[in-house]
Coordinates of C-alpha atoms in Angstrom, one line a residue:
Chain O
M1 CA 0.0 0.0 0.0
P2 CA 1.4 3.4 -0.9
A3 CA 2.8 5.5 1.9
D4 CA 0.7 8.4 0.9
F5 CA -2.4 6.3 1.5
I6 CA -1.3 5.3 5.0
S7 CA -0.6 8.9 6.0
S8 CA -3.9 10.0 4.6
L9 CA -5.6 7.3 6.4
F10 CA -4.0 8.4 9.7
V11 CA -5.2 11.9 9.1
F12 CA -8.7 10.7 8.1
I13 CA -9.2 8.6 11.2
L14 CA -8.0 11.3 13.5
A15 CA -10.2 14.0 11.8
A16 CA -13.2 11.7 11.8
F17 CA -12.9 11.0 15.5
L18 CA -12.3 14.7 16.2
G19 CA -15.4 15.4 14.1
F20 CA -17.5 13.0 16.1
E21 CA -16.4 14.6 19.4
L22 CA -16.9 18.2 18.2
I23 CA -20.2 17.6 16.5
K24 CA -21.7 15.7 19.4
R25 CA -21.5 18.9 21.4
V26 CA -23.3 21.0 18.9
S27 CA -26.7 21.9 20.3
P28 CA -29.7 20.4 18.3
L29 CA -30.8 24.0 18.1
L30 CA -28.1 24.7 15.6
H31 CA -28.3 21.5 13.5
T32 CA -29.3 23.4 10.4
P33 CA -26.5 25.9 10.6
L34 CA -24.2 23.0 11.4
M35 CA -25.1 21.4 8.1
S36 CA -24.7 24.5 6.1
L37 CA -21.3 25.3 7.8
T38 CA -19.8 21.9 7.2
N39 CA -21.0 22.2 3.6
A40 CA -19.2 25.4 3.3
L41 CA -16.0 24.0 4.9
D42 CA -16.3 20.9 2.6
A43 CA -16.3 23.3 -0.3
I44 CA -12.5 23.6 0.2
V45 CA -12.5 21.0 -2.6
V46 CA -12.3 24.2 -4.7
V47 CA -8.5 24.3 -4.0
A48 CA -8.2 20.9 -5.8
A49 CA -10.4 22.1 -8.6
I50 CA -8.3 25.3 -9.1
I51 CA -5.2 23.1 -9.4
I52 CA -6.7 20.7 -11.9
A53 CA -8.1 23.6 -14.0
G54 CA -4.9 25.6 -13.6
R55 CA -2.5 22.8 -14.6
H56 CA -4.1 22.8 -18.0
E57 CA -3.1 19.2 -18.8
T58 CA -5.9 18.3 -21.3
K59 CA -8.9 20.2 -22.5
L60 CA -11.2 17.7 -20.8
S61 CA -9.5 17.9 -17.4
T62 CA -9.4 21.7 -17.6
L63 CA -13.1 21.9 -18.4
L64 CA -14.0 19.5 -15.7
G65 CA -11.8 21.4 -13.2
L66 CA -13.4 24.7 -14.2
I67 CA -17.0 23.3 -13.7
A68 CA -15.8 22.0 -10.3
V69 CA -14.4 25.4 -9.4
A70 CA -17.7 27.1 -10.0
A71 CA -19.7 24.3 -8.2
S72 CA -17.6 24.2 -5.1
F73 CA -17.0 27.9 -4.9
S74 CA -20.7 28.6 -5.1
N75 CA -21.0 26.2 -2.1
M76 CA -18.3 28.1 -0.2
V77 CA -19.9 31.5 -0.8
G78 CA -23.5 30.4 -0.3
G79 CA -22.8 28.1 2.6
F80 CA -21.0 30.8 4.7
L81 CA -23.6 33.4 3.7
I82 CA -26.6 31.4 4.8
T83 CA -24.9 30.1 8.0
D84 CA -24.1 33.6 8.9
R85 CA -27.7 34.7 8.3
M86 CA -29.1 31.9 10.4
L87 CA -26.8 32.5 13.3
H88 CA -27.6 36.2 13.2
M89 CA -31.2 35.2 13.8
F90 CA -30.3 33.1 16.8
R91 CA -28.3 36.0 18.2
A92 CA -31.1 38.5 17.7
G93 CA -33.3 36.3 19.8
K94 CA -30.9 36.3 22.6
A95 CA -30.2 40.0 22.5
K96 CA -33.9 40.8 22.5
K97 CA -34.4 38.8 25.6
S98 CA -31.5 40.0 27.8
Chain V
M1 CA 10.4 33.2 -4.1
T2 CA 11.4 29.7 -5.2
A3 CA 8.8 27.2 -6.1
L4 CA 9.7 25.1 -3.1
A5 CA 9.2 28.0 -0.7
T6 CA 5.9 28.8 -2.3
Q7 CA 4.8 25.2 -2.0
Q8 CA 5.7 25.2 1.7
L9 CA 3.8 28.5 2.2
I10 CA 0.8 26.9 0.6
D11 CA 1.1 23.8 2.8
F12 CA 1.3 26.0 5.9
S13 CA -1.8 27.9 4.7
Y14 CA -3.6 24.5 4.5
I15 CA -2.5 23.7 8.0
A16 CA -3.9 27.0 9.2
A17 CA -7.1 26.3 7.3
V18 CA -7.5 22.9 9.1
I19 CA -7.0 24.6 12.4
G20 CA -9.7 27.1 11.4
F21 CA -12.1 24.4 10.4
I22 CA -11.8 22.6 13.7
L23 CA -12.3 25.8 15.7
A24 CA -15.3 26.7 13.5
L25 CA -17.0 23.4 14.5
K26 CA -15.9 23.7 18.1
W27 CA -17.4 27.2 18.4
L28 CA -20.6 26.1 16.9
S29 CA -21.4 24.2 20.1
S30 CA -23.3 27.2 21.4
P31 CA -25.2 30.1 19.8
V32 CA -23.1 32.5 21.8
S33 CA -19.8 31.6 20.1
A34 CA -21.2 30.3 16.8
M35 CA -20.8 33.6 14.9
R36 CA -17.1 33.5 15.8
G37 CA -17.0 30.0 14.4
V38 CA -18.4 31.1 11.0
L39 CA -15.9 33.9 10.8
I40 CA -12.9 31.7 11.5
G41 CA -14.2 29.2 8.9
E42 CA -14.5 32.0 6.4
I43 CA -11.0 33.2 7.1
A44 CA -9.6 29.7 6.9
S45 CA -11.3 28.9 3.6
G46 CA -10.3 32.3 2.1
V47 CA -6.6 31.9 3.1
A48 CA -6.6 28.4 1.5
V49 CA -8.2 29.6 -1.7
V50 CA -5.9 32.6 -2.1
A51 CA -2.8 30.5 -1.3
T52 CA -3.8 28.0 -3.9
L53 CA -3.9 30.7 -6.6
F54 CA -0.2 31.1 -6.1
D55 CA 0.5 27.4 -6.6
P56 CA 3.2 27.1 -9.3
Q57 CA 1.1 24.3 -10.9
V58 CA -1.5 26.9 -11.7
T59 CA -0.5 28.5 -15.0
H60 CA -3.8 29.7 -16.5
Y61 CA -5.7 32.2 -14.5
K62 CA -8.2 33.8 -16.8
W63 CA -10.8 31.0 -16.7
I64 CA -10.2 30.2 -13.1
I65 CA -11.1 33.8 -12.1
I66 CA -14.1 33.8 -14.4
T67 CA -15.4 30.5 -12.9
L68 CA -14.8 31.8 -9.4
I69 CA -16.9 34.7 -10.2
I70 CA -19.6 32.5 -11.7
G71 CA -19.5 30.3 -8.6
A72 CA -19.9 33.4 -6.4
A73 CA -22.8 34.6 -8.6
I74 CA -24.5 31.2 -8.1
G75 CA -23.6 31.0 -4.4
V76 CA -24.9 34.4 -3.3
P77 CA -28.5 33.8 -4.3
L78 CA -28.3 30.4 -2.8
G79 CA -27.1 32.0 0.4
L80 CA -30.0 34.4 0.4
V81 CA -32.9 32.0 0.0
K82 CA -35.9 32.2 2.4
M83 CA -35.5 30.2 5.6
T84 CA -38.4 28.0 4.5
A85 CA -36.3 27.0 1.5
V86 CA -33.3 26.0 3.5
P87 CA -33.9 22.2 3.2
Q88 CA -33.8 22.3 -0.6
R89 CA -30.9 24.7 -0.6
T90 CA -29.0 22.3 1.6
A91 CA -29.8 19.4 -0.7
M92 CA -28.6 21.6 -3.7
S93 CA -25.3 22.3 -1.9
H94 CA -24.8 18.6 -1.3
A95 CA -25.3 18.1 -5.0
F96 CA -22.8 20.8 -5.9
G97 CA -20.2 19.5 -3.4
A98 CA -20.6 16.0 -4.7
L99 CA -20.5 17.1 -8.3
S100 CA -17.2 19.0 -7.9
A101 CA -15.7 16.0 -6.1
A102 CA -16.8 13.6 -8.8
L103 CA -15.7 15.9 -11.7
I104 CA -12.2 16.2 -10.2
G105 CA -12.0 12.5 -9.8
I106 CA -13.1 12.0 -13.4
A107 CA -10.5 14.5 -14.5
E108 CA -7.8 12.7 -12.5
Y109 CA -8.8 9.4 -14.2
Y110 CA -8.5 10.9 -17.7
V111 CA -5.2 12.5 -16.9
G112 CA -3.8 9.3 -15.3
T113 CA -5.1 6.6 -17.6
P114 CA -3.8 4.2 -18.8
H115 CA -0.9 4.5 -16.2
L116 CA -3.0 4.3 -13.1
T117 CA -2.0 1.6 -10.6
K118 CA -4.7 -0.7 -9.3
F119 CA -4.7 1.1 -6.0
E120 CA -5.1 4.5 -7.6
M121 CA -7.9 3.1 -9.8
V122 CA -9.9 1.8 -6.8
E123 CA -9.5 5.1 -5.0
I124 CA -10.6 7.1 -8.0
G125 CA -13.4 4.6 -8.8
L126 CA -14.9 4.7 -5.3
E127 CA -14.6 8.4 -5.1
V128 CA -16.3 8.9 -8.5
I129 CA -19.0 6.4 -7.6
I130 CA -19.9 8.1 -4.3
G131 CA -19.6 11.5 -5.7
S132 CA -21.9 10.7 -8.7
L133 CA -24.6 8.9 -6.7
T134 CA -24.6 11.7 -4.1
F135 CA -25.0 14.3 -6.9
T136 CA -28.1 12.8 -8.5
G137 CA -29.5 11.6 -5.1
S138 CA -29.2 15.2 -3.8
L139 CA -30.8 16.6 -6.9
I140 CA -33.8 14.2 -6.4
A141 CA -34.0 15.2 -2.8
A142 CA -33.9 18.9 -3.7
G143 CA -36.6 18.3 -6.3
K144 CA -38.8 16.6 -3.7
L145 CA -38.3 19.3 -1.1
Q146 CA -39.0 22.0 -3.7
E147 CA -42.1 19.9 -4.6
I148 CA -41.1 19.7 -8.3
L149 CA -41.1 15.9 -7.7
P150 CA -43.8 14.0 -5.8
Q151 CA -42.9 13.9 -2.1
R152 CA -44.5 10.5 -1.5
P153 CA -42.2 7.6 -2.0
I154 CA -42.2 6.1 -5.5
T155 CA -41.9 2.4 -5.2
Y156 CA -42.4 -0.7 -7.4
K157 CA -42.0 -4.4 -6.9
G158 CA -38.5 -5.7 -6.7
Q159 CA -37.1 -2.2 -6.3
N160 CA -34.5 -3.0 -3.8
I161 CA -33.1 -5.8 -5.9
V162 CA -32.9 -3.5 -8.9
S163 CA -31.3 -0.7 -7.0
L164 CA -28.7 -3.0 -5.3
S165 CA -27.9 -4.7 -8.6
T166 CA -27.3 -1.2 -10.1
L167 CA -24.8 -0.4 -7.3
A168 CA -23.2 -3.8 -7.7
A169 CA -22.8 -3.2 -11.4
A170 CA -21.0 0.1 -10.7
I171 CA -18.6 -1.8 -8.4
V172 CA -18.0 -4.6 -10.9
L173 CA -17.2 -2.0 -13.5
M174 CA -14.7 -0.5 -11.1
L175 CA -13.1 -3.9 -10.5
I176 CA -12.7 -4.5 -14.2
L177 CA -11.1 -1.0 -14.5
M178 CA -8.7 -1.9 -11.8
V179 CA -7.2 -4.5 -14.1
H180 CA -7.8 -2.5 -17.3
P181 CA -7.7 1.2 -16.5
E182 CA -7.4 1.9 -20.2
Y183 CA -11.1 0.9 -20.9
T184 CA -12.4 4.5 -20.8
H185 CA -15.8 3.5 -22.1
L186 CA -16.2 1.2 -19.0
F187 CA -15.3 4.2 -16.8
Q188 CA -18.0 6.2 -18.5
A189 CA -20.5 3.4 -18.0
M190 CA -19.5 3.3 -14.3
V191 CA -20.2 7.0 -13.9
V192 CA -23.6 6.6 -15.6
V193 CA -24.6 3.6 -13.5
A194 CA -23.5 5.4 -10.3
L195 CA -25.6 8.5 -11.3
L196 CA -28.5 6.2 -12.0
F197 CA -28.1 4.5 -8.6
G198 CA -28.3 7.9 -6.9
V199 CA -31.7 8.5 -8.4
M200 CA -32.9 5.0 -7.4
L201 CA -31.6 5.6 -3.9
V202 CA -33.6 8.6 -3.1
T203 CA -36.7 8.2 -5.2
P204 CA -38.4 5.7 -2.9
I205 CA -37.8 7.8 0.2
G206 CA -40.5 10.2 1.1
G207 CA -41.1 13.5 2.9
A208 CA -41.0 12.5 6.6
D209 CA -37.7 10.6 6.1
M210 CA -36.2 13.7 4.4
P211 CA -34.2 14.8 7.6
T212 CA -32.4 11.4 7.5
V213 CA -31.8 11.4 3.8
I214 CA -30.5 15.0 3.8
S215 CA -28.1 14.0 6.6
L216 CA -27.0 10.8 4.8
L217 CA -26.3 12.8 1.6
N218 CA -24.4 15.3 3.7
S219 CA -22.3 12.4 5.0
Y220 CA -21.7 11.0 1.5
A221 CA -20.8 14.4 0.1
G222 CA -18.2 14.7 3.0
F223 CA -16.8 11.3 2.5
S224 CA -16.5 11.8 -1.3
A225 CA -14.4 14.9 -0.6
A226 CA -12.3 12.9 1.9
L227 CA -11.8 10.2 -0.7
L228 CA -10.7 12.9 -3.2
G229 CA -8.2 13.9 -0.6
F230 CA -6.8 10.3 -0.7
V231 CA -6.7 10.4 -4.5
L232 CA -4.9 13.7 -4.7
N233 CA -2.9 13.2 -1.5
S234 CA -4.4 16.4 -0.1
K235 CA -4.6 16.4 3.6
V236 CA -6.8 19.5 3.8
L237 CA -9.4 17.7 1.7
V238 CA -9.2 14.6 3.9
V239 CA -9.7 16.6 7.1
A240 CA -12.6 18.8 5.7
G241 CA -14.2 15.8 4.2
A242 CA -13.9 13.7 7.3
L243 CA -15.4 16.5 9.4
D244 CA -18.3 17.0 7.0
G245 CA -18.8 13.2 6.7
A246 CA -18.7 12.7 10.5
S247 CA -21.2 15.5 10.9
G248 CA -23.6 14.1 8.4
F249 CA -23.2 10.7 9.9
I250 CA -24.0 11.8 13.4
L251 CA -27.0 13.7 12.3
S252 CA -28.3 10.7 10.4
V253 CA -27.9 8.6 13.5
I254 CA -29.8 11.2 15.6
M255 CA -32.6 11.3 13.0
C256 CA -32.9 7.5 12.8
K257 CA -33.0 7.3 16.6
A258 CA -35.7 10.0 16.7
M259 CA -37.8 7.8 14.4
N260 CA -36.9 4.6 16.0
R261 CA -35.7 3.2 12.7
S262 CA -32.5 1.8 11.3
F263 CA -30.5 3.1 8.4
T264 CA -31.5 0.1 6.3
N265 CA -35.1 0.6 7.2
V266 CA -35.0 4.3 6.0
L267 CA -33.1 3.4 2.8
F268 CA -35.0 0.3 1.9
G269 CA -38.3 0.5 3.8
A270 CA -40.2 3.2 1.9
F271 CA -42.2 4.5 4.9
G272 CA -45.4 5.3 3.0
Q273 CA -46.2 1.9 1.7
V274 CA -46.3 -0.3 4.9
Q275 CA -49.0 1.7 6.4
V276 CA -52.0 -0.1 4.9
S277 CA -52.8 -1.9 8.2
A278 CA -53.1 1.4 10.0
G279 CA -56.2 2.1 8.0
K280 CA -58.3 -0.1 10.3
A281 CA -58.4 2.5 13.0
A282 CA -60.2 4.9 10.7
E283 CA -63.7 3.9 12.0
E284 CA -66.2 6.7 12.6
R285 CA -65.0 8.6 15.7
T286 CA -66.0 12.0 16.7
V287 CA -63.7 14.9 17.2
R288 CA -64.3 18.2 18.9
S289 CA -63.4 21.3 16.9
A290 CA -63.2 24.9 18.0
T291 CA -63.1 28.4 16.5
P292 CA -60.2 30.9 16.8
D293 CA -62.1 32.8 19.5
E294 CA -62.7 29.7 21.6
A295 CA -59.1 28.7 21.2
A296 CA -58.0 32.2 22.2
G297 CA -60.2 32.0 25.3
I298 CA -58.6 28.7 26.4
L299 CA -55.1 30.0 25.8
A300 CA -55.8 33.2 27.7
A301 CA -56.9 31.2 30.7
A302 CA -53.8 29.1 30.7
N303 CA -50.7 29.6 32.8
K304 CA -48.4 27.4 30.8
V305 CA -48.5 26.8 27.1
V306 CA -46.3 24.5 25.0
I307 CA -46.3 25.0 21.3
V308 CA -45.3 22.1 19.1
P309 CA -44.5 23.1 15.6
G310 CA -44.1 20.7 12.6
Y311 CA -43.7 20.7 8.9
G312 CA -47.2 22.2 8.5
M313 CA -46.0 25.4 10.1
A314 CA -43.2 25.6 7.6
V315 CA -45.6 25.0 4.6
A316 CA -48.0 27.6 5.8
Q317 CA -45.1 30.0 6.5
A318 CA -46.8 30.6 9.9
Q319 CA -43.7 31.3 12.0
H320 CA -44.2 35.0 12.1
K321 CA -47.9 34.6 13.2
V322 CA -46.7 32.2 15.8
R323 CA -44.3 34.8 17.0
E324 CA -47.2 37.2 17.4
L325 CA -49.1 34.6 19.3
Y326 CA -46.0 34.1 21.5
D327 CA -45.9 37.9 22.1
A328 CA -49.6 38.1 22.9
L329 CA -49.5 35.3 25.4
T330 CA -46.3 36.4 27.0
K331 CA -47.7 39.9 27.5
R332 CA -50.5 38.3 29.5
G333 CA -47.9 36.7 31.8
I334 CA -48.4 33.2 30.3
D335 CA -45.4 31.0 30.1
V336 CA -44.9 29.9 26.5
K337 CA -42.3 27.3 25.4
F338 CA -41.7 25.4 22.2
G339 CA -41.3 21.6 22.1
I340 CA -39.2 20.6 19.1
H341 CA -39.0 17.0 17.9
P342 CA -35.7 16.1 16.3
V343 CA -37.4 15.1 13.0
A344 CA -40.0 17.9 12.9
G345 CA -39.7 19.5 9.5
R346 CA -37.6 18.4 6.6
M347 CA -34.1 18.7 7.9
P348 CA -32.3 18.6 11.2
G349 CA -32.9 21.8 13.2
H350 CA -35.4 23.1 10.6
M351 CA -38.0 24.3 13.2
N352 CA -35.4 26.1 15.3
V353 CA -34.2 28.1 12.3
L354 CA -37.7 29.1 11.3
L355 CA -38.7 30.2 14.9
A356 CA -35.4 32.0 15.3
E357 CA -36.1 33.8 12.0
A358 CA -39.3 34.9 13.6
D359 CA -37.3 36.3 16.5
I360 CA -38.4 33.9 19.1
P361 CA -35.7 33.7 21.8
Y362 CA -33.8 30.4 21.4
D363 CA -33.9 29.6 25.1
K364 CA -37.6 29.0 24.6
L365 CA -37.0 26.3 22.0
L366 CA -36.7 23.0 23.9
E367 CA -35.7 19.6 22.7
M368 CA -38.0 16.7 23.2
D369 CA -36.2 15.3 26.2
E370 CA -36.1 18.7 27.9
I371 CA -39.8 19.5 27.4
N372 CA -41.4 16.1 27.9
G373 CA -41.3 16.3 31.7
D374 CA -43.2 19.6 31.5
F375 CA -46.3 18.3 29.7
P376 CA -48.2 17.1 32.9
Q377 CA -48.0 20.6 34.3
T378 CA -48.9 22.2 31.0
D379 CA -52.3 23.8 30.6
V380 CA -52.4 23.9 26.8
A381 CA -50.3 22.0 24.2
L382 CA -50.8 23.8 20.9
I383 CA -49.8 21.7 17.9
I384 CA -49.2 23.5 14.7
G385 CA -48.8 21.4 11.7
A386 CA -47.2 18.4 13.4
N387 CA -48.7 15.0 13.5
D388 CA -46.8 11.7 13.8
V389 CA -44.3 13.2 16.3
T390 CA -47.2 13.7 18.7
N391 CA -49.0 10.4 18.1
P392 CA -49.5 8.6 21.5
A393 CA -49.9 5.3 19.5
A394 CA -46.1 5.3 19.3
R395 CA -46.0 4.7 23.1
T396 CA -49.0 2.3 23.5
D397 CA -50.0 0.6 20.3
H398 CA -47.7 -2.3 19.4
S399 CA -49.4 -2.7 16.0
S400 CA -48.7 0.9 15.0
P401 CA -46.0 1.3 12.4
I402 CA -44.5 4.1 14.5
F403 CA -44.5 2.1 17.7
G404 CA -41.4 2.8 19.7
M405 CA -40.7 6.1 18.1
P406 CA -39.9 8.7 20.8
I407 CA -42.7 11.4 20.7
L408 CA -43.6 14.6 22.4
D409 CA -46.0 13.6 25.2
V410 CA -48.6 16.3 24.3
D411 CA -51.4 14.0 25.4
K412 CA -50.3 14.6 29.0
A413 CA -51.2 18.3 28.9
R414 CA -54.5 19.3 30.3
T415 CA -55.9 20.5 27.0
V416 CA -54.5 19.7 23.6
M417 CA -55.3 21.9 20.6
V418 CA -54.3 20.8 17.1
I419 CA -54.2 23.2 14.1
K420 CA -54.6 21.1 11.0
R421 CA -56.0 21.6 7.6
S422 CA -58.3 18.6 7.6
M423 CA -58.7 15.2 9.2
A424 CA -56.5 13.7 6.5
A425 CA -53.8 11.4 8.0
G426 CA -50.3 12.7 8.3
F427 CA -47.5 12.0 5.9
A428 CA -47.0 8.5 7.1
G429 CA -50.7 7.8 6.6
I430 CA -51.1 6.8 10.3
D431 CA -54.2 7.7 12.2
N432 CA -53.5 9.7 15.3
P433 CA -55.6 8.7 18.4
L434 CA -54.7 12.0 20.0
Y435 CA -57.4 13.7 17.8
Y436 CA -60.2 11.7 19.4
M437 CA -59.3 12.3 23.0
D438 CA -61.8 14.2 25.1
K439 CA -59.3 16.9 26.0
T440 CA -58.4 17.5 22.4
L441 CA -59.8 20.3 20.3
M442 CA -59.2 20.3 16.6
L443 CA -58.6 23.7 15.0
F444 CA -59.3 23.2 11.3
G445 CA -57.7 25.7 8.9
D446 CA -54.6 27.0 7.5
A447 CA -52.0 27.4 10.2
K448 CA -51.1 31.0 9.4
N449 CA -54.7 32.2 9.2
F450 CA -55.8 30.3 12.3
V451 CA -52.9 31.5 14.4
G452 CA -53.6 35.0 13.0
G453 CA -57.3 34.6 14.1
I454 CA -56.3 33.6 17.6
V455 CA -53.9 36.6 17.8
R456 CA -56.7 38.9 16.8
E457 CA -59.0 37.5 19.4
L458 CA -56.3 38.0 22.0
G459 CA -56.0 41.6 21.0
G460 CA -52.4 41.4 20.0
G461 CA -50.6 41.3 16.7
H462 CA -49.0 43.9 14.7
E463 CA -51.9 44.7 12.3

């Protein structure tokens, strides 16, 4: 098995366990923003898309990369935007009360 | 700067991004620190994107900049949708995330073939299969949530066998490719079969199971990104994908528990079709109904009111009227709380977001376990557009399809009022004995209009 795979597997296992521990603590109140935030973070795939598109190896790979840039970047922008909007609402509730 | 130094700088920016991602999730644990979490997430992602643009491998900028702008132009409107449209927006974002992961995997295949090792081919194959099925599955889910597609499960005989064979076909194609990575037409076939399987996976799953499906697709989208990280040996993708995948997975487990069902049951059970036996309870029974002014009178006389919202509140867009009702009752010194079932609505946390949008303080929004002890001391439980999650048959009737599902014990309140459009059964088609109890009053009508009517009678409201 390639060494790269083993090191990626290490990182994956650690990150997955860390993810479980962190996400278990997120209040059910915020499960919708949680989903939109993790979506936005997941959109970091855009960095891989930029490299594939930017390497310009074949016409096909560039085209696929560019579509991936648009799709993942829209997720990044939209995901953060809506998470921010949702959390503002939760804050407003608190501020009004106190 | 030398290429090596640039590369190291980029690597450090990715490490910084990973730290940001972890802090973002950590700070999301409470509404107080959550805003900080989003900010650090934004900074982390921004740093990673900007650093990547300096990668020496990137030689052509024009189209990248153009597509980034296109992406932002699509993302902004998707970030500004109404709160009631958040479930379908979320499904769309799973689709986009999975699409980009799948496309990058496909590009890697075409760049690498025919020199891919067996190991690389399996990585790419799995990544592309999961990405593709998540893409079409999420599109179907979004279509159902947007009500472009029928919300009821679409089923046919032998469906599970056909679906599973389709998945098996995709895997067999991948195994052939492992030996012969140069068969590009087989790769294309594998992608098509995986796309098809995504459609088959979600089509038979209906409305009330949507929270679980959305969470599962969330998890798949995350894991496809993590697998892409394996393919490209990119640790930042592995971490982001693992966090997203773990999040979706936990939410799926929570949703399944809240419905007392297993994953396999959600995926292969098609909730809507097994309910035929429940029809037997539909004998002639009388219900008591009330008008808005009667309901207002009962509410005004109460000390403690618990409001239980469901998908019907979202459909009727009644959350702002509910807020007026909350204000009117609170002004009279009545204690008003909200009892929120984990699967109320169409995605995890759906009700909380709608009520927060209507400015209801979030400390009044209580989870099922927190509120259930309160019902015996509650004067009025007001149910707005929720059905199955309040069905006492889940506790008592062994023959009920939802037996064992944790519910909100609204039947223990002194008076129960249910706002409902008609006596038609809920999504699952299960009769609800709650409606025939002596202490239950049915308030027939559109949730928004009816709550508005109650508010007018109470002399509150903003109009």
